[in-house]
Coordinates of C-alpha atoms and ligand atoms in Angstrom, one line a residue:
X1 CA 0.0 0.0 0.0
X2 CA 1.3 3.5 -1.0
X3 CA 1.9 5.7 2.2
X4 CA -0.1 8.6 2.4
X5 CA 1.4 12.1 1.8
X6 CA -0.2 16.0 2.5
X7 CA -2.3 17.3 -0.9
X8 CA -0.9 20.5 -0.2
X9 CA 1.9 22.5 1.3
X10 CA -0.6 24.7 2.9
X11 CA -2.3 21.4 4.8
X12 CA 1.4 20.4 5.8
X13 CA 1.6 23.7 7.4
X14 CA -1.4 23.9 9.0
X15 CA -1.3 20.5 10.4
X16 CA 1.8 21.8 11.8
X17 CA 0.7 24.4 13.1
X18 CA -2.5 22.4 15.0
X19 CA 0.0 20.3 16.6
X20 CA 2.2 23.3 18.3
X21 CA -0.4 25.5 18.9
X22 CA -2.4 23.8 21.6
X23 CA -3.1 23.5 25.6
X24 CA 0.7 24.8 25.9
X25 CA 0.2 28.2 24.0
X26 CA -3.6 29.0 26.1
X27 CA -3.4 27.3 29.1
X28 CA 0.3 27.0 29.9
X29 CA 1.6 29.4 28.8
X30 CA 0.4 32.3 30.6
X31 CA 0.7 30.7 33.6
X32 CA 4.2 30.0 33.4
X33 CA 4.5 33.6 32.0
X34 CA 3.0 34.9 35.3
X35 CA 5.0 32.5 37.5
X36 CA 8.1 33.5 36.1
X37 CA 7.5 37.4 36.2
X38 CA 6.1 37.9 32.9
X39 CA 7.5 40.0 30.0
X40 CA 11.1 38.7 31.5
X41 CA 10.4 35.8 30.7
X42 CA 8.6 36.4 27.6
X43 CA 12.0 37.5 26.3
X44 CA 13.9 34.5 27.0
X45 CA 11.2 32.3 26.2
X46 CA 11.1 34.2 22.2
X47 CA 15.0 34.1 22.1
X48 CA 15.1 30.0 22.8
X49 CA 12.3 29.7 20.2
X50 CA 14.4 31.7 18.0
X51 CA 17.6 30.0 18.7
X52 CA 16.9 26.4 19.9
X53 CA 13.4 25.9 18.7
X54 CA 13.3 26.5 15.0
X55 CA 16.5 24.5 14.5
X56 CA 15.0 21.6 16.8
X57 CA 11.8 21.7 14.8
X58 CA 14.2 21.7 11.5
X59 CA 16.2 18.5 12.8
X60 CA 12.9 17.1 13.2
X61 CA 11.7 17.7 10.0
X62 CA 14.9 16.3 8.6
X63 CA 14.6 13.0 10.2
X64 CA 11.1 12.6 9.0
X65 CA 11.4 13.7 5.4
X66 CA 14.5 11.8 5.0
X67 CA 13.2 8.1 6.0
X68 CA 9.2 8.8 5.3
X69 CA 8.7 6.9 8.0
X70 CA 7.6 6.7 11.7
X71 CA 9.9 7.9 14.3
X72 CA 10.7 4.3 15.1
X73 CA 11.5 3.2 11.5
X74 CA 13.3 6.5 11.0
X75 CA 15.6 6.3 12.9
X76 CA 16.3 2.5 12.5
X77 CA 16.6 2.8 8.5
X78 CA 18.9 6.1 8.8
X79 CA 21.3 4.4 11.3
X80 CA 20.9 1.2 9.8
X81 CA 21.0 0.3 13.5
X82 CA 18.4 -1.7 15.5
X83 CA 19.4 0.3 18.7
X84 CA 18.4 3.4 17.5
X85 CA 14.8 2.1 16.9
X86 CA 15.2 1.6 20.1
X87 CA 15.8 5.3 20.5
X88 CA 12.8 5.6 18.5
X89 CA 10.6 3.5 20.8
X90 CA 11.6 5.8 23.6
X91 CA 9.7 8.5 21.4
X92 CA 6.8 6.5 21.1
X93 CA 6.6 5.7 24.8
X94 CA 6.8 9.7 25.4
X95 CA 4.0 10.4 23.4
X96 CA 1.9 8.0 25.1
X97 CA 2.5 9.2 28.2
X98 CA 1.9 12.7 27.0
X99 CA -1.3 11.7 25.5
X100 CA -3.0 10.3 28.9
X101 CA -2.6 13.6 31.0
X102 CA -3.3 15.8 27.6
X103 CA -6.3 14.2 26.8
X104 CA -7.6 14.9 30.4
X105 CA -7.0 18.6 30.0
X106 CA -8.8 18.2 26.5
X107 CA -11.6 16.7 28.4
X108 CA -11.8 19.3 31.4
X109 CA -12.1 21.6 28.5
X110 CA -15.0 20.4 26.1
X111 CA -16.8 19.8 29.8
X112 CA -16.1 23.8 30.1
X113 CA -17.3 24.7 26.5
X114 CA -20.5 22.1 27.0
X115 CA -21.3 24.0 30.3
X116 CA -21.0 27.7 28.3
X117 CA -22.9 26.6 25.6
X118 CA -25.5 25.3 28.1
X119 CA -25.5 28.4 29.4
X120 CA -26.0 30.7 26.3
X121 CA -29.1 28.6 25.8
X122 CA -30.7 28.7 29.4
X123 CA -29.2 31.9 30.9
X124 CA -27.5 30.2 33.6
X125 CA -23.6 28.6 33.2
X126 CA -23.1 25.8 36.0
X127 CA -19.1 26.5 36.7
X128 CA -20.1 30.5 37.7
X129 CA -21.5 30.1 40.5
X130 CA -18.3 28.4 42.5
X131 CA -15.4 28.3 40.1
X132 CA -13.0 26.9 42.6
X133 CA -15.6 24.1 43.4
X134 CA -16.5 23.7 40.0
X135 CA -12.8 23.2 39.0
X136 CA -12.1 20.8 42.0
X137 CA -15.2 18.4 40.7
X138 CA -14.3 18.6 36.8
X139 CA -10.6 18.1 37.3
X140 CA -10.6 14.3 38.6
X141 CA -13.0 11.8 39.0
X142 CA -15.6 9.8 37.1
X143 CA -16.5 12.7 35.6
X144 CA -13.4 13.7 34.2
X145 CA -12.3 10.1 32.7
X146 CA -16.1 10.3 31.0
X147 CA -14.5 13.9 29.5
X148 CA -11.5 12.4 28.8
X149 CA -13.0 9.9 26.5
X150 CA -15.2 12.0 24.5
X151 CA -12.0 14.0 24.0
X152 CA -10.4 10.8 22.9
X153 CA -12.8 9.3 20.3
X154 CA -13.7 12.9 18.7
X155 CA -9.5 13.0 18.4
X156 CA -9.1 9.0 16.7
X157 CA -12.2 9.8 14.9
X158 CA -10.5 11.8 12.9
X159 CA -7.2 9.9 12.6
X160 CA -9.0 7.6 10.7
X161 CA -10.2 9.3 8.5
X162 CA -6.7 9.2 7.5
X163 CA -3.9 11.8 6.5
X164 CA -5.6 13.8 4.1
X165 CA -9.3 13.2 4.3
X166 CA -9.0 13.6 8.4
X167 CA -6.0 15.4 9.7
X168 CA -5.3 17.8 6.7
X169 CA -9.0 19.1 6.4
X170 CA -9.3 19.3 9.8
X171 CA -6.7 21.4 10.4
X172 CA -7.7 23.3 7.6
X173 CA -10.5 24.6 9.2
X174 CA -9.9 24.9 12.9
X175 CA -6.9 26.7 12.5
X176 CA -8.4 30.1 10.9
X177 CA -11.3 29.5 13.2
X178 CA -8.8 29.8 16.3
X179 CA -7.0 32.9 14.8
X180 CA -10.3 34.7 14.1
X181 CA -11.4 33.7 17.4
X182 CA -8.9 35.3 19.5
X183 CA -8.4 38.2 17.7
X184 CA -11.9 38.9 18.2
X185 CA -11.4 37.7 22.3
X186 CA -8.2 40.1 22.3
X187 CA -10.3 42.8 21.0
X188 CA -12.9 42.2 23.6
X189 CA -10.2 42.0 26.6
X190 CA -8.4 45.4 25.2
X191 CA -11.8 47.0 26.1
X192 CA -11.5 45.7 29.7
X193 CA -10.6 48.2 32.5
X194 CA -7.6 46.0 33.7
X195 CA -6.2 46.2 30.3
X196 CA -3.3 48.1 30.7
X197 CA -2.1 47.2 33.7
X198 CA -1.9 43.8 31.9
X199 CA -0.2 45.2 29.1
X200 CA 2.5 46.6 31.0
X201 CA 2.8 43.1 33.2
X202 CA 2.9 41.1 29.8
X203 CA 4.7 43.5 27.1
X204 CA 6.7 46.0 29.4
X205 CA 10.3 45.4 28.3
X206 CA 11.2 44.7 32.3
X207 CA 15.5 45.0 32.2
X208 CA 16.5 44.4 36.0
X209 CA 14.2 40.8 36.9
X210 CA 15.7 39.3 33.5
X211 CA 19.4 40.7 34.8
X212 CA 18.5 38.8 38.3
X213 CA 17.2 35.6 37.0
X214 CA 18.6 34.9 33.8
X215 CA 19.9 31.8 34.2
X216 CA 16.4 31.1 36.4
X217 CA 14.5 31.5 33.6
X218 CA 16.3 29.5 31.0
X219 CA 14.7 26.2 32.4
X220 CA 10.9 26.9 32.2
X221 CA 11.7 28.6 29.1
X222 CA 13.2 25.9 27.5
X223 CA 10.9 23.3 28.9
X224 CA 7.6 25.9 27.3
X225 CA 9.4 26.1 24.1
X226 CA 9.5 22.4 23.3
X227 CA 6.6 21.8 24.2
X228 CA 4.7 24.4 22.6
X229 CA 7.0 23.5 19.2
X230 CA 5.6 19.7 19.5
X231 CA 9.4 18.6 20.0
X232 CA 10.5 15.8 21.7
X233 CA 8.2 12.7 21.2
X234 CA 8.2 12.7 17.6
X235 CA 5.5 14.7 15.8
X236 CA 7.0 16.3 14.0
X237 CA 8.9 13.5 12.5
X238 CA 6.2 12.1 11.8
X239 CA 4.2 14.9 10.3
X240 CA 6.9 15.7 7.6
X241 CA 7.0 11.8 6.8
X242 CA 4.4 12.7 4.9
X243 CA 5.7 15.4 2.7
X244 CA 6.5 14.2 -0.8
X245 CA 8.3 17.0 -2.7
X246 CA 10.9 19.6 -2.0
X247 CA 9.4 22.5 0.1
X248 CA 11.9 24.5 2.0
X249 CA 12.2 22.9 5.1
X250 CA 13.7 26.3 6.8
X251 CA 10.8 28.6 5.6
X252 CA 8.0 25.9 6.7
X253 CA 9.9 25.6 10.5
X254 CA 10.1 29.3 10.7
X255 CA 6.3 29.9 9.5
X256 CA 5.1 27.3 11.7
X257 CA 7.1 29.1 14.7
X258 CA 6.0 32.4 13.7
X259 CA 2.0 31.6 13.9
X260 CA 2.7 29.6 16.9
X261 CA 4.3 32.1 18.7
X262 CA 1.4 34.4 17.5
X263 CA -1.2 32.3 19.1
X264 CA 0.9 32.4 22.4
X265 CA 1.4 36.5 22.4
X266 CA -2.1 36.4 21.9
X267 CA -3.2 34.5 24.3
X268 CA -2.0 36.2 27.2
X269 CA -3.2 39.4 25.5
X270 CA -6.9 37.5 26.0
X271 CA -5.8 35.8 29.2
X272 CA -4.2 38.5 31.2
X273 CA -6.5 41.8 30.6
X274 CA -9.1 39.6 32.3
X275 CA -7.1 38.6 35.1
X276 CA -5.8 42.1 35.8
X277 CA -9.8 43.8 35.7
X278 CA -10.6 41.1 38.1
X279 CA -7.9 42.2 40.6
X280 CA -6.1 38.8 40.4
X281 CA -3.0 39.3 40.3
X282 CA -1.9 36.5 37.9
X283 CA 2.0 35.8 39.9
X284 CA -0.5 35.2 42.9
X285 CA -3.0 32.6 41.2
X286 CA -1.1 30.2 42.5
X287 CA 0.8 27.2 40.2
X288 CA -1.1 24.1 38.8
X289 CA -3.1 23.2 36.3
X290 CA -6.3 24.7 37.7
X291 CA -5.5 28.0 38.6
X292 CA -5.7 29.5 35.0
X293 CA -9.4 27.9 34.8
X294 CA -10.2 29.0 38.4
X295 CA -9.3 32.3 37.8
X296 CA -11.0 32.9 34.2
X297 CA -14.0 31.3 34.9
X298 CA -14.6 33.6 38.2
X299 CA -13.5 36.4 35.4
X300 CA -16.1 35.2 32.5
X301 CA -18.8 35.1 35.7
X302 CA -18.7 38.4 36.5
X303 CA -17.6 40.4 33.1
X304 CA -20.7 41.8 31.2
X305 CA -21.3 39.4 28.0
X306 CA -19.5 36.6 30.5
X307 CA -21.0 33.5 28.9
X308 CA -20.6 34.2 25.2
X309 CA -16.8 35.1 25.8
X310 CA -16.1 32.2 27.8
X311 CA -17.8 29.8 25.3
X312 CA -15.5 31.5 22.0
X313 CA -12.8 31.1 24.6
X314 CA -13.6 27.5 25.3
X315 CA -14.6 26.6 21.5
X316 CA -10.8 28.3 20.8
X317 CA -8.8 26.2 23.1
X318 CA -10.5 22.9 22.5
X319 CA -9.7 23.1 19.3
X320 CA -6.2 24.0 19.6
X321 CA -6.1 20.5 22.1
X322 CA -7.8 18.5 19.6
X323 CA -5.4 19.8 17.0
X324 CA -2.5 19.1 18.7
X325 CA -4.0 15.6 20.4
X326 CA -4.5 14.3 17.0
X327 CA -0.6 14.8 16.0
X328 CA 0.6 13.0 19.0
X329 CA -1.7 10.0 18.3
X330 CA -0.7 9.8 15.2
X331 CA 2.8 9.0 16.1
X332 CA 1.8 5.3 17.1
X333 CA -0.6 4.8 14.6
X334 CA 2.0 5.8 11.7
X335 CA 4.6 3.2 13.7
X336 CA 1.7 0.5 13.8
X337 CA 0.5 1.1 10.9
X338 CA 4.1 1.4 8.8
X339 CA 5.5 -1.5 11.1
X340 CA 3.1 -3.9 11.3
X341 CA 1.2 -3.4 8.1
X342 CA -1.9 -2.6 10.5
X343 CA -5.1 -0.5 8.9
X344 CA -5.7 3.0 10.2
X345 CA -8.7 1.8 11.6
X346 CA -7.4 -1.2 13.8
X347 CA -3.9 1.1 14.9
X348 CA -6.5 4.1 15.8
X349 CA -8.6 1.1 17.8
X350 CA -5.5 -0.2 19.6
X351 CA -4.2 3.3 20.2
X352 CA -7.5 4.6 21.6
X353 CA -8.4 1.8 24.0
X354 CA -4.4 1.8 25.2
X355 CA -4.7 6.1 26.3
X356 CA -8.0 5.1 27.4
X357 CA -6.6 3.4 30.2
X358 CA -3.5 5.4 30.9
X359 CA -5.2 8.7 30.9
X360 CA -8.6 7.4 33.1
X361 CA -5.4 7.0 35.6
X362 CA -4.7 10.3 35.4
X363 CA -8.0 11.5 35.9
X364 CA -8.7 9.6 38.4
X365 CA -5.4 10.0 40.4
X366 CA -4.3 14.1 40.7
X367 CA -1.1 12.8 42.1
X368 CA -0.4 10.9 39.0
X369 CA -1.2 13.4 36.8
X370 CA 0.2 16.1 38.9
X371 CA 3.7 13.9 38.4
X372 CA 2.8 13.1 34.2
X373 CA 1.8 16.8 33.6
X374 CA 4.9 18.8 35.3
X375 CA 8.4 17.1 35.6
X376 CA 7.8 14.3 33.8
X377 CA 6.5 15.4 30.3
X378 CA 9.3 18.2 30.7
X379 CA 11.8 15.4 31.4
X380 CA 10.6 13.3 28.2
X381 CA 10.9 15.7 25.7
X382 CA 14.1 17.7 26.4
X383 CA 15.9 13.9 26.5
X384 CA 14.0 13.1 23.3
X385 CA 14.7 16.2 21.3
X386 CA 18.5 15.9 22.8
X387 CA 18.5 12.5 21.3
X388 CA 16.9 13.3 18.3
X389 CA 19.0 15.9 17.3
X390 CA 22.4 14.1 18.1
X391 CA 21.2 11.4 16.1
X392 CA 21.0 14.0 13.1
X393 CA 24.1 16.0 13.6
X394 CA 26.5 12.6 14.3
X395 CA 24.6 9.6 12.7
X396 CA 23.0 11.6 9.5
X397 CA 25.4 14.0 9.4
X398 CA 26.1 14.9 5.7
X399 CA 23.0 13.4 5.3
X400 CA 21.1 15.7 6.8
X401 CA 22.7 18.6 5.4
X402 CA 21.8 16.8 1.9
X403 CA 18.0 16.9 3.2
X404 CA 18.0 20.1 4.6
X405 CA 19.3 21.9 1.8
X406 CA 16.2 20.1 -0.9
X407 CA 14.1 23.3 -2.3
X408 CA 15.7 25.6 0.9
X409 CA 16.5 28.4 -2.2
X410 CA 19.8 30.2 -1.5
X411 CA 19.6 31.3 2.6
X412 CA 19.1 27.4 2.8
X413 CA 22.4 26.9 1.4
X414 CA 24.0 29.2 3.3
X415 CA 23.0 28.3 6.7
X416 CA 22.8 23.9 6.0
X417 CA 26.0 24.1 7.8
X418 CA 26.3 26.3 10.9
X419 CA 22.3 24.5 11.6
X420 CA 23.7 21.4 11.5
X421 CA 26.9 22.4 14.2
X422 CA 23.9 23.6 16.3
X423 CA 21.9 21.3 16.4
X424 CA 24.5 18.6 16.6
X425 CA 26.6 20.1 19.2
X426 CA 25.6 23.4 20.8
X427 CA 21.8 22.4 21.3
X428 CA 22.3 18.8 23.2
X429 CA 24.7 20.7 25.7
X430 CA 21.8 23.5 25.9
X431 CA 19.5 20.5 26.7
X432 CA 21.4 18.5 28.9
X433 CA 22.4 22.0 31.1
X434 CA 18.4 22.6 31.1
X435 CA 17.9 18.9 32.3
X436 CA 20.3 19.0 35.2
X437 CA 18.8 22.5 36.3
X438 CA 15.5 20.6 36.3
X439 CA 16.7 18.0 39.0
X440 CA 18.3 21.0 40.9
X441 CA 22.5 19.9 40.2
X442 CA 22.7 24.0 39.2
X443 CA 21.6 24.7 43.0
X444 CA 24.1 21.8 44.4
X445 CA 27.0 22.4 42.4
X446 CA 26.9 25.8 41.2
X447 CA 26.1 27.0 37.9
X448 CA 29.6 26.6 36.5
X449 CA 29.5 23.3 37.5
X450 CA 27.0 22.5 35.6
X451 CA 27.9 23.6 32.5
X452 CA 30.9 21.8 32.7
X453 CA 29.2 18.7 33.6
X454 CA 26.8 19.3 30.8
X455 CA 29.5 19.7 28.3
X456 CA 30.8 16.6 29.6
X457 CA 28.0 14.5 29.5
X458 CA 27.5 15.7 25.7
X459 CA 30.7 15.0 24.9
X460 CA 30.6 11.5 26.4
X461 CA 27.1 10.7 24.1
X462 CA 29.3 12.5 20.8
X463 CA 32.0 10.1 21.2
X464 CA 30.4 7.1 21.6
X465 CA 28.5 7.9 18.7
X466 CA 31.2 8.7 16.2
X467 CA 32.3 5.0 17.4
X468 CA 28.7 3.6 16.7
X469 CA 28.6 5.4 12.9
X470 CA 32.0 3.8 12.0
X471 CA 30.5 0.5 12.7
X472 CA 27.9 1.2 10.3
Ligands
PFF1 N1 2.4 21.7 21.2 C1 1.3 21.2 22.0 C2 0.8 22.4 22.8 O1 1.4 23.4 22.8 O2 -0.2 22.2 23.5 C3 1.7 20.1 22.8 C4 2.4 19.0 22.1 C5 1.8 18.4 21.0 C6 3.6 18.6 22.6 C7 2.5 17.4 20.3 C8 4.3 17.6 21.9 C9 3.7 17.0 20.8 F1 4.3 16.1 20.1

């Protein structure tokens, strides 16, 4: 059977797109903002986008066109190595377990749009009269595992409708419908009497906190720009497995950053105004998943026009999760279905009842998907991404160059080489630094330390690759 491929560049693109904009641009995302001091961050956060997301998202791509394959196969039939699609299955694995606490949140949020739109009809919203409560009984339960699998079937639904006649049209029309959507919601929100002071929380170009806690911020930054880029577990390998022809892989990666990054600005633009003409101080929300939903739904109660906002702003982030849930399915049902010959239908089946069980855990247990949705996600995909992109710059190599440069016009050609000493060497060490400030070594050792230690480590995984390649 011939493997399916994208009808258009544009669908490519926008399928893209649905995967990285998602829960982590709208929900995430401002909260981490907030926590971290806001437009501070913000900074940091656009320069590691700039500098180690875009050329991630490119090594991705690289892998993907190159085999046309699933991540597992990918990276078997590049290497030529069985080990590697080991490597691979370590993708796979990520995914899943990204999948069980994201389709959770995707279910807490169609629960919140189903309640608005209940609302608009009778007058009377059920989650405004207690958001806290309302939050606490949504978030875990039987309730939310029922969510979670509506969320679930609408997403394999349309995986199996297959590449083009499900994923590609889909995404076709939920992106513009998210764009509209928010730009109307920002509009609304500029009119709001808090407006400014969010501005000037959010956009304020704020010198002395990012002087402080520079080094602070380069963690959560890191950790929100993978995720928010879809790196890590092997979407986006997958994703341009399906390209067939020559499109410049550089000017896709930096579109598909560029409207992503939109959506995120965006959102806080939405997000925080509200906040701010509440009196909530967002910093003081609290962390966790809930607070953002606590803290919007007590804003959509008392604005004027309360219940049609919040049910464009529900209707706007459920489809950016079911965009982006759809992509990370699809990464086991392109390895089933390339590996093991399986139809759509049957890999979508298997797929579907396996994250039915792993995420009803996490709906059911907050400590488990507490633990999923913070450190360990974050773990997963910076050690993916680091993986993946060593495998490009010291198993693919020329390779890759060879793939980057197809249809990149001249720029492409120009910058095939200094990518490709990024991503192979200057990223991992980025990544592995970011990893051991996530289990705290910075705060043991010192931050000079670290970076040595990082450097070390990298070096340690270079070397015994070179070895592996020569065995080849
Ligand atoms: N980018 C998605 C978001 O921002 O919500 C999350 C995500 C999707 C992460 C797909 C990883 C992935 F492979």
């Amino acid at each position: 059977m011939t493997r399916e491929t994208w009808a258009t560049r544009a669908g490519f693109i926008l399928a893209a797109v649905g995967s990285a904009v998602g829960l982590g641009n709208i929900w995430r995302f401002p909260w981490i903002t907030a926590e971290n001091g806001g437009s501070a961050f913000l900074a940091v956060y656009l320069g590691i986008v700039l500098l180690v997301g875009v050329p991630g998202l490119l090594g991705m791509f690289v892998i993907g066109r190159r085999a046309k394959r699933n991540p597992v196969g990918a990276l078997r039939s590049l290497s030529g190595s069985n080990r590697w699609g080991f490597a691979g299955g370590f993708l796979i694995f990520s995914s899943l377990v990204l999948i069980s606490f994201y389709s959770v949140v995707g279910g807490w949020i169609l629960r919140y749009f189903g309640e608005s739109v209940v609302g608009l009809v009778t007058g009377h919203v059920r989650y405004f009269a207690n958001p806290g409560a309302a939050f606490g009984a949504a978030s875990a339960g039987l309730d939310a595992v029922a969510f979670h699998l509506v969320f679930l079937a609408l997403a394999a639904v349309i995986i199996v409708a297959g590449i083009r006649g499900g994923i590609e049209i889909a995404t076709k029309w939920m992106m513009p419908a998210i764009f509209t959507l928010l730009v109307g919601l920002g509009i609304w929100a500029s009119t709001q009497s808090g407006a400014a002071e969010a501005y000037a929380f959010y956009l304020r170009f704020d010198v002395s906190t990012l002087q402080n806690n520079f080094f602070g911020l380069l963690g959560p930054a890191a950790g929100q720009a993978l995720f928010t880029l879809s790196l890590g577990v092997g979407t986006m390998i997958t994703y341009a497995s399906y390209l067939d022809e020559d499109r410049s892989l550089p000017f896709d990666g930096a579109t598909i950053a560029v409207l992503n990054t939109i959506v995120g600005v965006l959102a806080g633009l939405v997000v925080f105004p509200l906040l701010f003409t509440l009196g909530i101080e967002p910093g003081q929300t609290g962390t966790g998943a809930g607070a953002l939903f606590v803290g919007l739904a007590g804003a959509f109660a008392q604005l004027p026009g309360g219940t049609l906002v919040a049910t464009a702003f529900f209707a706007v982030v459920a489809l950016a999760a079911l965009s982006s849930a759809i992509s990370i399915l699809e990464i086991s049902v392109s390895f089933l279905v390339d590996e093991y010959g399986l139809a759509r239908r049957r890999a979508a089946g298997l797929v579907g009842g396996l994250v039915a069980v792993t995420g009803s855990v996490c709906a059911l247990e907050p400590s488990v998907f507490g633990f999923v949705a913070g450190t360990l996600v974050d773990i997963l995909l910076t050690v993916g991404l680091a993986v993946c992109l060593v495998f490009v710059g010291w198993v693919m190599g020329r390779d890759a160059i060879t793939e980057f440069r197809n249809g990149a016009g001249s720029l492409g050609q120009t910058i095939a080489t200094p990518w490709l000493f990024g991503v192979g060497v200057l990223l991992p060490i980025f990544l592995v630094f970011t990893l051991l400030t996530t289990f705290g070594v910075d705060g043991k050792i010192g931050f000079w330390p670290t970076v040595v230690a990082a450097v070390a480590v990298a070096i340690a995984a270079f070397v015994s690759l070179r070895s592996e390649r020569s065995v080849v």
